[in-house]
Coordinates of C-alpha atoms and ligand atoms in Angstrom, one line a residue:
M1 CA -12.1 -3.4 9.3
I2 CA -9.8 -5.7 11.2
E3 CA -10.9 -7.2 14.5
P4 CA -7.6 -7.8 16.3
D5 CA -9.0 -10.8 18.1
K6 CA -10.4 -12.4 15.0
V7 CA -8.0 -15.2 14.2
S8 CA -7.4 -15.6 10.5
R9 CA -8.7 -18.7 8.7
L10 CA -5.0 -19.6 8.4
T11 CA -4.5 -21.7 11.4
A12 CA -1.3 -22.1 13.3
A13 CA -0.9 -25.6 11.9
D14 CA -1.3 -24.3 8.4
A15 CA 1.4 -21.7 9.0
D16 CA 4.1 -23.9 10.5
P17 CA 6.7 -24.6 7.8
D18 CA 7.7 -27.8 9.5
S19 CA 4.3 -29.1 10.1
A20 CA 3.6 -32.5 8.5
S21 CA -0.1 -31.9 8.8
D22 CA 0.0 -29.2 6.1
P23 CA 1.2 -30.8 2.9
A24 CA -0.7 -28.4 0.6
P25 CA 1.3 -25.3 -0.4
R26 CA -0.5 -22.0 0.1
R27 CA -1.7 -20.6 -3.3
V28 CA -0.7 -17.0 -3.7
T29 CA -1.7 -14.5 -6.3
V30 CA 0.4 -11.3 -6.7
L31 CA -1.4 -8.3 -8.2
G32 CA 1.2 -5.8 -9.3
A33 CA 4.0 -8.5 -9.4
T34 CA 6.4 -6.3 -11.3
G35 CA 6.5 -3.5 -8.8
S36 CA 8.5 -2.9 -5.8
I37 CA 6.2 -4.7 -3.4
G38 CA 5.4 -7.4 -6.0
R39 CA 9.1 -8.2 -6.6
Q40 CA 9.8 -8.3 -2.9
T41 CA 6.8 -10.6 -2.4
L42 CA 8.3 -13.0 -5.0
E43 CA 11.6 -12.8 -3.1
V44 CA 9.8 -13.9 0.1
L45 CA 8.0 -16.7 -1.9
R46 CA 11.4 -17.9 -3.2
L47 CA 12.6 -18.5 0.4
F48 CA 9.8 -21.1 0.9
P49 CA 9.4 -22.9 -2.4
E50 CA 7.7 -25.9 -0.8
R51 CA 5.2 -23.8 1.1
F52 CA 3.8 -21.5 -1.5
R53 CA 2.5 -22.0 -5.0
V54 CA 2.0 -19.0 -7.3
Q55 CA -1.5 -19.0 -8.7
A56 CA -1.6 -15.7 -10.8
L57 CA 0.5 -12.7 -11.5
T58 CA -0.4 -9.3 -13.0
C59 CA 1.3 -6.2 -14.2
G60 CA 0.4 -2.9 -15.9
S61 CA 2.7 -3.0 -18.9
N62 CA 6.1 -4.4 -17.9
I63 CA 5.7 -7.6 -19.8
D64 CA 9.5 -8.3 -20.0
L65 CA 9.6 -8.8 -16.3
L66 CA 6.2 -10.5 -16.1
V67 CA 7.2 -13.1 -18.7
E68 CA 10.4 -13.8 -16.8
Q69 CA 8.4 -14.2 -13.5
A70 CA 5.8 -16.4 -15.3
R71 CA 8.5 -18.8 -16.6
E72 CA 10.0 -19.0 -13.1
F73 CA 6.9 -19.4 -11.0
E74 CA 4.6 -21.1 -13.6
P75 CA 1.3 -19.6 -12.5
S76 CA -1.9 -20.9 -14.1
C77 CA -2.7 -17.4 -15.5
I78 CA -1.3 -13.9 -15.7
A79 CA -2.9 -10.6 -16.5
V80 CA -1.6 -7.5 -18.2
G81 CA -3.5 -4.2 -17.7
N82 CA -2.3 -2.7 -21.0
R83 CA -4.2 -4.6 -23.8
E84 CA -1.6 -4.3 -26.6
R85 CA 1.2 -5.5 -24.3
A86 CA -1.1 -8.4 -23.3
D87 CA -1.2 -9.5 -26.9
E88 CA 2.5 -9.4 -27.2
C89 CA 2.8 -11.3 -23.9
R90 CA 0.5 -14.0 -25.1
S91 CA 2.6 -14.7 -28.2
R92 CA 5.8 -14.7 -26.0
L93 CA 4.3 -17.4 -23.8
A94 CA 2.7 -19.4 -26.6
D95 CA 4.8 -22.4 -25.7
T96 CA 3.3 -22.6 -22.2
D97 CA -0.1 -23.5 -20.7
I98 CA -0.3 -20.1 -19.0
T99 CA -3.5 -18.2 -19.8
V100 CA -3.0 -14.4 -20.4
F101 CA -5.9 -12.1 -19.5
A102 CA -5.9 -8.5 -20.8
G103 CA -7.1 -5.1 -19.6
P104 CA -8.8 -3.9 -16.4
Q105 CA -11.3 -6.8 -16.7
G106 CA -8.4 -9.2 -17.1
L107 CA -6.9 -8.0 -13.9
C108 CA -10.1 -8.9 -12.1
E109 CA -10.2 -12.3 -13.8
A110 CA -6.7 -13.0 -12.4
A111 CA -7.7 -11.7 -9.0
S112 CA -10.7 -14.0 -9.0
Q113 CA -8.7 -17.2 -9.5
P114 CA -9.0 -19.5 -6.5
A115 CA -6.1 -18.6 -4.2
D116 CA -5.5 -18.7 -0.4
I117 CA -3.8 -15.3 -0.3
V118 CA -4.0 -12.4 -2.7
M119 CA -1.2 -9.8 -2.4
A120 CA -2.7 -6.5 -3.5
A121 CA 0.3 -4.5 -4.8
I122 CA -1.0 -2.6 -7.7
V123 CA -0.4 1.2 -7.2
G124 CA -3.3 3.7 -7.1
F125 CA -7.0 3.6 -7.9
A126 CA -6.4 0.9 -10.6
G127 CA -6.0 -1.6 -7.8
L128 CA -9.5 -1.2 -6.3
A129 CA -11.6 -3.3 -8.7
P130 CA -9.2 -6.3 -8.6
V131 CA -9.1 -6.1 -4.7
L132 CA -12.9 -6.2 -4.6
A133 CA -12.9 -9.2 -7.1
A134 CA -10.4 -11.0 -4.9
I135 CA -12.5 -10.4 -1.7
E136 CA -15.5 -11.9 -3.4
T137 CA -13.6 -15.2 -3.7
G138 CA -13.1 -15.3 0.1
A139 CA -9.3 -15.3 -0.2
T140 CA -7.2 -13.6 2.5
I141 CA -6.1 -10.2 1.2
A142 CA -2.6 -9.0 2.0
L143 CA -3.1 -5.3 1.4
A144 CA -0.3 -3.1 0.2
N145 CA -2.4 -0.9 -2.1
K146 CA -3.4 1.8 0.4
E147 CA -5.3 3.8 -2.2
T148 CA -8.0 1.1 -2.1
M149 CA -8.8 1.8 1.5
V150 CA -8.5 5.6 1.0
V151 CA -11.0 5.6 -1.8
A152 CA -13.3 2.8 -0.8
G153 CA -12.7 1.9 2.9
A154 CA -16.4 1.5 3.7
L155 CA -17.1 -0.5 0.5
V156 CA -14.1 -2.8 1.2
N157 CA -15.2 -3.4 4.8
E158 CA -18.7 -4.3 3.6
A159 CA -17.3 -6.7 1.0
L160 CA -15.0 -8.3 3.6
E161 CA -18.0 -8.8 5.9
A162 CA -20.1 -10.3 3.1
S163 CA -17.5 -12.8 1.9
G164 CA -16.0 -13.6 5.3
S165 CA -12.5 -12.9 4.0
T166 CA -9.7 -11.6 6.1
L167 CA -7.5 -8.6 5.4
I168 CA -3.9 -8.4 6.6
P169 CA -2.1 -5.0 6.2
V170 CA 1.2 -4.9 4.5
D171 CA 2.0 -1.2 4.8
S172 CA 4.7 -1.2 7.4
E173 CA 2.9 1.2 9.8
H174 CA -0.4 -0.7 9.6
S175 CA 1.4 -4.0 10.0
A176 CA 3.1 -2.6 13.1
I177 CA -0.3 -1.4 14.5
F178 CA -1.9 -4.8 13.7
Q179 CA 1.0 -6.6 15.5
C180 CA 0.7 -4.2 18.5
L181 CA -3.1 -5.0 18.7
A182 CA -2.5 -8.7 19.0
G183 CA -4.2 -9.9 22.2
E184 CA -5.8 -6.5 22.8
T185 CA -9.3 -5.1 22.4
M186 CA -10.1 -1.9 20.5
R187 CA -11.9 -0.6 23.6
S188 CA -8.5 -0.2 25.3
V189 CA -7.0 1.8 22.5
E190 CA -6.5 5.5 23.2
E191 CA -4.7 6.4 19.9
V192 CA -2.5 5.0 17.3
I193 CA 0.7 6.8 16.4
L194 CA 1.8 6.5 12.8
T195 CA 5.5 7.2 12.3
A196 CA 6.7 9.0 9.2
S197 CA 10.3 9.2 8.0
G198 CA 9.7 12.8 7.0
G199 CA 11.1 12.1 3.5
P200 CA 14.0 13.7 1.7
F201 CA 12.9 17.3 2.5
R202 CA 12.3 16.9 6.2
D203 CA 14.8 19.7 7.0
R204 CA 14.7 21.7 3.8
P205 CA 13.4 25.3 4.0
A206 CA 10.1 25.9 2.3
H207 CA 11.4 28.8 0.2
T208 CA 13.6 26.4 -1.7
F209 CA 10.8 23.9 -2.5
A210 CA 10.1 25.4 -5.9
D211 CA 13.6 24.3 -6.9
I212 CA 13.1 20.6 -6.0
T213 CA 13.9 18.3 -8.9
R214 CA 12.3 15.0 -9.9
E215 CA 15.6 13.2 -9.0
E216 CA 15.8 14.8 -5.6
A217 CA 12.2 13.9 -4.8
L218 CA 12.7 10.3 -6.0
D219 CA 15.7 9.8 -3.7
H220 CA 14.1 8.6 -0.5
P221 CA 16.5 8.3 2.5
N222 CA 15.2 5.0 4.1
W223 CA 13.0 3.1 1.7
D224 CA 13.4 1.9 -1.9
M225 CA 9.8 2.1 -3.4
G226 CA 7.9 2.7 -6.6
A227 CA 7.9 6.3 -8.0
K228 CA 4.4 7.3 -6.9
I229 CA 4.7 6.4 -3.2
T230 CA 8.2 7.9 -3.2
I231 CA 6.8 11.3 -4.3
D232 CA 3.9 10.8 -1.8
S233 CA 6.5 10.3 0.9
A234 CA 8.3 13.5 -0.1
T235 CA 5.1 15.6 0.2
L236 CA 3.8 13.6 3.3
M237 CA 0.7 12.7 1.3
N238 CA 1.8 9.1 1.9
K239 CA 1.3 9.6 5.6
G240 CA -2.0 11.4 4.9
L241 CA -3.2 8.4 2.9
E242 CA -2.0 6.1 5.7
V243 CA -4.1 8.1 8.2
I244 CA -7.2 7.4 6.1
E245 CA -6.1 3.8 5.6
A246 CA -5.8 3.4 9.4
R247 CA -9.3 4.9 9.9
W248 CA -10.9 2.1 7.9
L249 CA -8.6 -0.8 8.9
F250 CA -9.0 -0.2 12.6
D251 CA -12.2 1.7 12.8
L252 CA -10.7 4.9 14.4
A253 CA -11.9 8.5 14.6
P254 CA -9.5 11.1 13.0
E255 CA -8.5 12.4 16.4
E256 CA -7.4 8.9 17.5
I257 CA -4.7 8.9 14.8
R258 CA -1.5 10.8 15.5
V259 CA 1.4 11.2 13.1
L260 CA 5.0 11.7 14.4
V261 CA 8.1 12.2 12.2
H262 CA 10.7 9.6 13.1
S263 CA 13.6 10.0 10.8
Q264 CA 15.3 6.6 11.5
S265 CA 12.2 4.6 10.4
I266 CA 13.0 2.0 13.1
V267 CA 9.8 2.3 15.1
H268 CA 7.2 1.4 12.4
S269 CA 4.3 2.6 14.4
M270 CA 2.8 2.5 17.9
V271 CA -0.5 2.0 19.8
A272 CA -1.2 3.9 23.0
F273 CA -3.6 2.3 25.4
S274 CA -6.1 3.6 28.0
D275 CA -3.8 2.7 31.0
G276 CA -1.0 4.9 29.6
S277 CA 1.0 2.0 28.2
I278 CA 2.4 2.2 24.6
K279 CA 3.3 -0.7 22.4
A280 CA 5.6 -0.2 19.4
E281 CA 6.9 -2.5 16.6
L282 CA 10.6 -2.0 15.6
G283 CA 13.0 -3.3 13.1
V284 CA 15.3 -2.5 10.2
P285 CA 13.2 -0.8 7.5
D286 CA 12.7 -3.8 5.1
M287 CA 9.3 -4.3 3.4
K288 CA 9.9 -8.1 3.1
V289 CA 9.3 -8.4 6.9
P290 CA 5.6 -7.1 6.8
I291 CA 5.1 -8.8 3.5
Q292 CA 6.2 -12.2 5.0
Y293 CA 4.2 -11.5 8.1
A294 CA 1.0 -11.0 6.0
L295 CA 1.8 -14.3 4.1
T296 CA 2.5 -16.4 7.2
Y297 CA 0.1 -14.8 9.7
P298 CA -0.7 -15.7 12.5
D299 CA 2.7 -17.4 12.7
R300 CA 6.3 -16.2 12.1
W301 CA 8.6 -18.2 9.9
P302 CA 12.3 -17.9 10.4
A303 CA 13.9 -15.7 7.7
P304 CA 17.3 -14.2 7.1
Y305 CA 16.5 -10.5 6.9
E306 CA 18.8 -8.0 8.4
R307 CA 18.6 -7.6 12.2
L308 CA 18.6 -4.3 14.0
D309 CA 22.2 -3.5 15.2
W310 CA 21.7 -1.8 18.6
T311 CA 25.3 -0.7 18.7
R312 CA 24.6 1.5 15.7
T313 CA 21.1 2.7 16.8
A314 CA 22.3 5.6 18.9
S315 CA 19.0 7.4 19.3
L316 CA 15.3 7.4 18.2
D317 CA 13.9 10.8 17.5
F318 CA 10.3 11.9 17.2
E319 CA 8.8 15.3 16.2
T320 CA 5.5 16.7 15.2
P321 CA 5.1 17.1 11.4
D322 CA 5.2 20.6 9.9
T323 CA 1.9 20.9 8.0
D324 CA 2.8 24.4 6.8
R325 CA 5.7 23.0 4.8
F326 CA 3.8 19.8 4.0
P327 CA 0.1 20.7 3.6
C328 CA -0.8 17.4 2.0
L329 CA -1.0 15.8 5.4
R330 CA -3.5 18.5 6.5
L331 CA -5.5 18.0 3.3
A332 CA -5.8 14.3 4.0
Y333 CA -7.1 14.9 7.5
D334 CA -9.6 17.5 6.0
A335 CA -10.8 14.8 3.5
L336 CA -11.1 12.2 6.2
K337 CA -13.2 14.6 8.4
A338 CA -15.3 15.7 5.4
G339 CA -16.1 12.0 4.6
G340 CA -18.2 10.8 1.7
T341 CA -16.2 10.9 -1.5
A342 CA -13.7 13.6 -0.4
P343 CA -11.0 11.0 0.1
A344 CA -11.6 9.6 -3.4
V345 CA -11.3 13.2 -4.8
L346 CA -8.1 13.8 -2.8
N347 CA -6.7 10.5 -4.1
A348 CA -7.5 11.1 -7.7
A349 CA -6.2 14.7 -7.6
N350 CA -3.0 13.5 -5.9
E351 CA -2.5 10.7 -8.6
V352 CA -2.8 13.4 -11.3
A353 CA -0.6 15.9 -9.4
V354 CA 2.2 13.3 -8.9
R355 CA 2.1 12.2 -12.5
L356 CA 2.3 15.9 -13.6
F357 CA 5.3 16.5 -11.3
L358 CA 7.1 13.4 -12.5
D359 CA 6.5 14.5 -16.1
G360 CA 8.0 18.0 -15.3
E361 CA 4.6 19.7 -15.9
I362 CA 4.2 21.2 -12.4
S363 CA 6.6 22.2 -9.5
F364 CA 6.8 20.3 -6.2
P365 CA 5.0 23.0 -4.2
A366 CA 2.2 23.1 -6.8
I367 CA 1.1 19.5 -5.8
P368 CA -0.9 20.4 -2.6
G369 CA -2.4 23.5 -4.3
L370 CA -3.7 21.4 -7.2
I371 CA -5.2 18.9 -4.8
E372 CA -6.8 21.6 -2.6
D373 CA -8.3 23.3 -5.7
T374 CA -9.7 20.0 -7.0
M375 CA -11.2 19.2 -3.6
E376 CA -13.0 22.5 -3.6
A377 CA -14.3 22.0 -7.1
V378 CA -15.6 18.4 -6.9
A379 CA -18.2 17.4 -4.4
G380 CA -19.3 13.9 -5.2
P381 CA -22.4 12.0 -3.9
A382 CA -22.1 9.7 -1.0
V383 CA -20.2 6.5 -1.8
S384 CA -22.7 3.8 -2.8
D385 CA -20.8 1.4 -5.1
L386 CA -17.8 0.9 -7.4
D387 CA -19.6 2.7 -10.3
A388 CA -20.1 5.8 -8.2
L389 CA -16.5 5.8 -7.2
N390 CA -15.4 5.3 -10.8
Q391 CA -17.4 8.4 -11.7
V392 CA -16.0 10.5 -8.9
D393 CA -12.4 9.4 -9.7
H394 CA -13.0 10.3 -13.3
E395 CA -14.5 13.7 -12.6
A396 CA -11.7 14.6 -10.1
R397 CA -9.0 13.6 -12.6
T398 CA -10.6 15.7 -15.3
V399 CA -10.9 18.7 -13.0
A400 CA -7.4 18.4 -11.7
K401 CA -6.0 18.3 -15.3
E402 CA -8.1 21.3 -16.4
L403 CA -6.9 23.2 -13.4
T404 CA -3.3 22.8 -14.5
L405 CA -4.0 24.1 -18.0
P406 CA -3.0 27.8 -18.6
A407 CA -6.0 30.0 -18.3
A408 CA -7.4 31.1 -21.7
D409 CA -7.5 34.9 -22.2
Ligands
NAD1 P1 5.3 0.2 -8.2 O1 5.0 1.4 -9.0 O2 6.7 -0.2 -7.9 O3 4.5 -1.1 -8.7 C1 3.1 -1.0 -9.1 C2 2.6 -2.3 -9.7 O4 1.3 -2.0 -10.2 C3 3.4 -2.7 -10.9 O5 3.4 -4.1 -11.0 C4 2.7 -2.1 -12.1 O6 2.9 -2.8 -13.3 C5 1.3 -2.2 -11.6 N1 0.4 -1.2 -12.2 C6 0.6 0.1 -12.2 N2 -0.5 0.7 -12.8 C7 -1.3 -0.2 -13.2 C8 -2.6 -0.2 -13.9 N3 -3.2 0.9 -14.3 N4 -3.2 -1.4 -14.1 C9 -2.6 -2.6 -13.6 N5 -1.4 -2.6 -13.0 C10 -0.8 -1.5 -12.8 O7 4.6 0.5 -6.8 P2 4.9 -0.1 -5.3 O8 5.9 0.8 -4.7 O9 5.2 -1.5 -5.4 O10 3.6 0.2 -4.5 C11 2.4 -0.7 -4.7 C12 1.4 -0.3 -3.7 O11 1.9 -0.7 -2.4 C13 1.1 1.2 -3.6 O12 -0.3 1.3 -3.3 C14 1.9 1.7 -2.5 O13 1.4 2.8 -1.8 C15 1.9 0.5 -1.6 N6 3.1 0.4 -0.7 C16 4.3 0.3 -1.2 C17 5.4 0.3 -0.4 C18 6.8 0.1 -0.9 O14 7.8 0.0 -0.1 N7 7.0 0.1 -2.2 C19 5.2 0.3 1.0 C20 4.0 0.4 1.5 C21 2.9 0.4 0.7
MG2 MG1 3.9 3.0 4.9

C-alpha cells in the first residue's frame, strides 16, 4: 500500500539531474526488458546516460533483443526465463563479463541484484516471484506488472512493510492517482476514478462480437502495448485488473473505485475528495511519462515527450462502462468483493483465455464465459504465501483449459 505522504527514500537532491551532490548514478534493473514497457524504460534511461546505470535485464525468451540490450547497457547480469534460450544467450555473450541466469529462479536472482530501482515489467503471474525477490532487497519498485497486485496485493504490501521498500506505480491510471494524492491524506479521499479508453470495440454492437478477429482486437486506438494487455483492454479486463490493483495500492474499498470510459485517454485518472473537489492528471498518452516519473520520483526531470496540443483537444468525453457488453469488468469487481484467492483465479483464467483467443482456439465473447466458469469451479484457500498462490494459479489454469476442451460423449 502506498502512503501518499511517505516520501520515497529517493531524496530531492538524489533526483536533481544537475545536482553536484549526487555523483552516483542510480542503479536500475529492468525485469521484462524486451517488452513494450521494458523497451520504453530503456528509452528513458538513454535520455539520462550519466544519471542511470543498468544493473540487470531479463526477458522470457527474446534473446536476440536481450543480447543487443546487454551489449548496449553492459549490465552485470541478465536472466532468461526460458532455459534453452538462456544457454544460447550465454554462448552469444561468452566474450563479455555478463553473468546469464536461467529459468524462473534465474529471474529472481537477477531481481535480487543490488539496485536502487527495479522496474517490474514482466507480463502476468510470472512476474510475481521476481517482484517479491526485488522487494526483499529493499529496492524501490517501479510497478508496471499489475497482475502482481491482483494476485498477491496483501502479500506484496506485507513484504513492502517488512523490507521498508517503496513502490511507485507505473500503470498510467495509478501513476495519475499517485500524483493527484501528493500532499493529500487518504482520509479526504471520497473515491478514485479510473479512466478507460474503452478499447477498439467501445461502440461495436454486441451481436457482432463473435466475428472479432485477433487482428482487430490487437489494434488498440490509443496505446501501443504488449499483446496480452491489448486484449485485456479490448475486453475491459484491463480496467478490472486495474480496479483490483488500485484497491491494494491505495487501500480502497470496491465502492470507492469508479470506472469511466474516456475515449481520448487524455485524463489518465482522477481523485474526488470529501469537499467536492476533483483532481485529475492529464497528458498525451505516452507510457514514457509515468515510467520516467517512477524513475525520478519525487522530482520531475525535463524530457522531450510530446506535449498536449490544446488546439486539437476539442472535447473530453466520459461515460459509464457497459458491463453487459464487457462482462470482464463486472467479473473483476466480483472477484474483488469475494476476496481471498478469487482475484488469483480470475487472473489465471484470464491469462489462459487470452492465450486461447490469441491462438485462435476460442472466440472473443467466450473469454468472459471461460473466466466466470473457472471462478465458479475453483475456490482456493485464503492467501497465505507464494506457494499457496502458485497452487491456486496452477489449479485455475488447469480447470480453465479443461473447460475449453470439447465435452466427451
Ligand atoms: P510485453 O508482452 O510487451 O512484455 C512482457 C515482458 O515480459 C517481455 O520482456 C517478455 O520477455 C517477458 N516475459 C513474458 N513472459 C515471461 C515469463 N514467463 N518469464 C519471464 N519473462 C517473461 O508486455 P508489456 O505490454 O510490456 O506489459 C508488461 C506489464 O506491464 C504487464 O503486466 C502490463 O499489464 C503492464 N502494463 C503495460 C502497459 C503498456 O503500455 N504496455 C501499460 C500499463 C501496464
Ligand atoms: Mg493502465
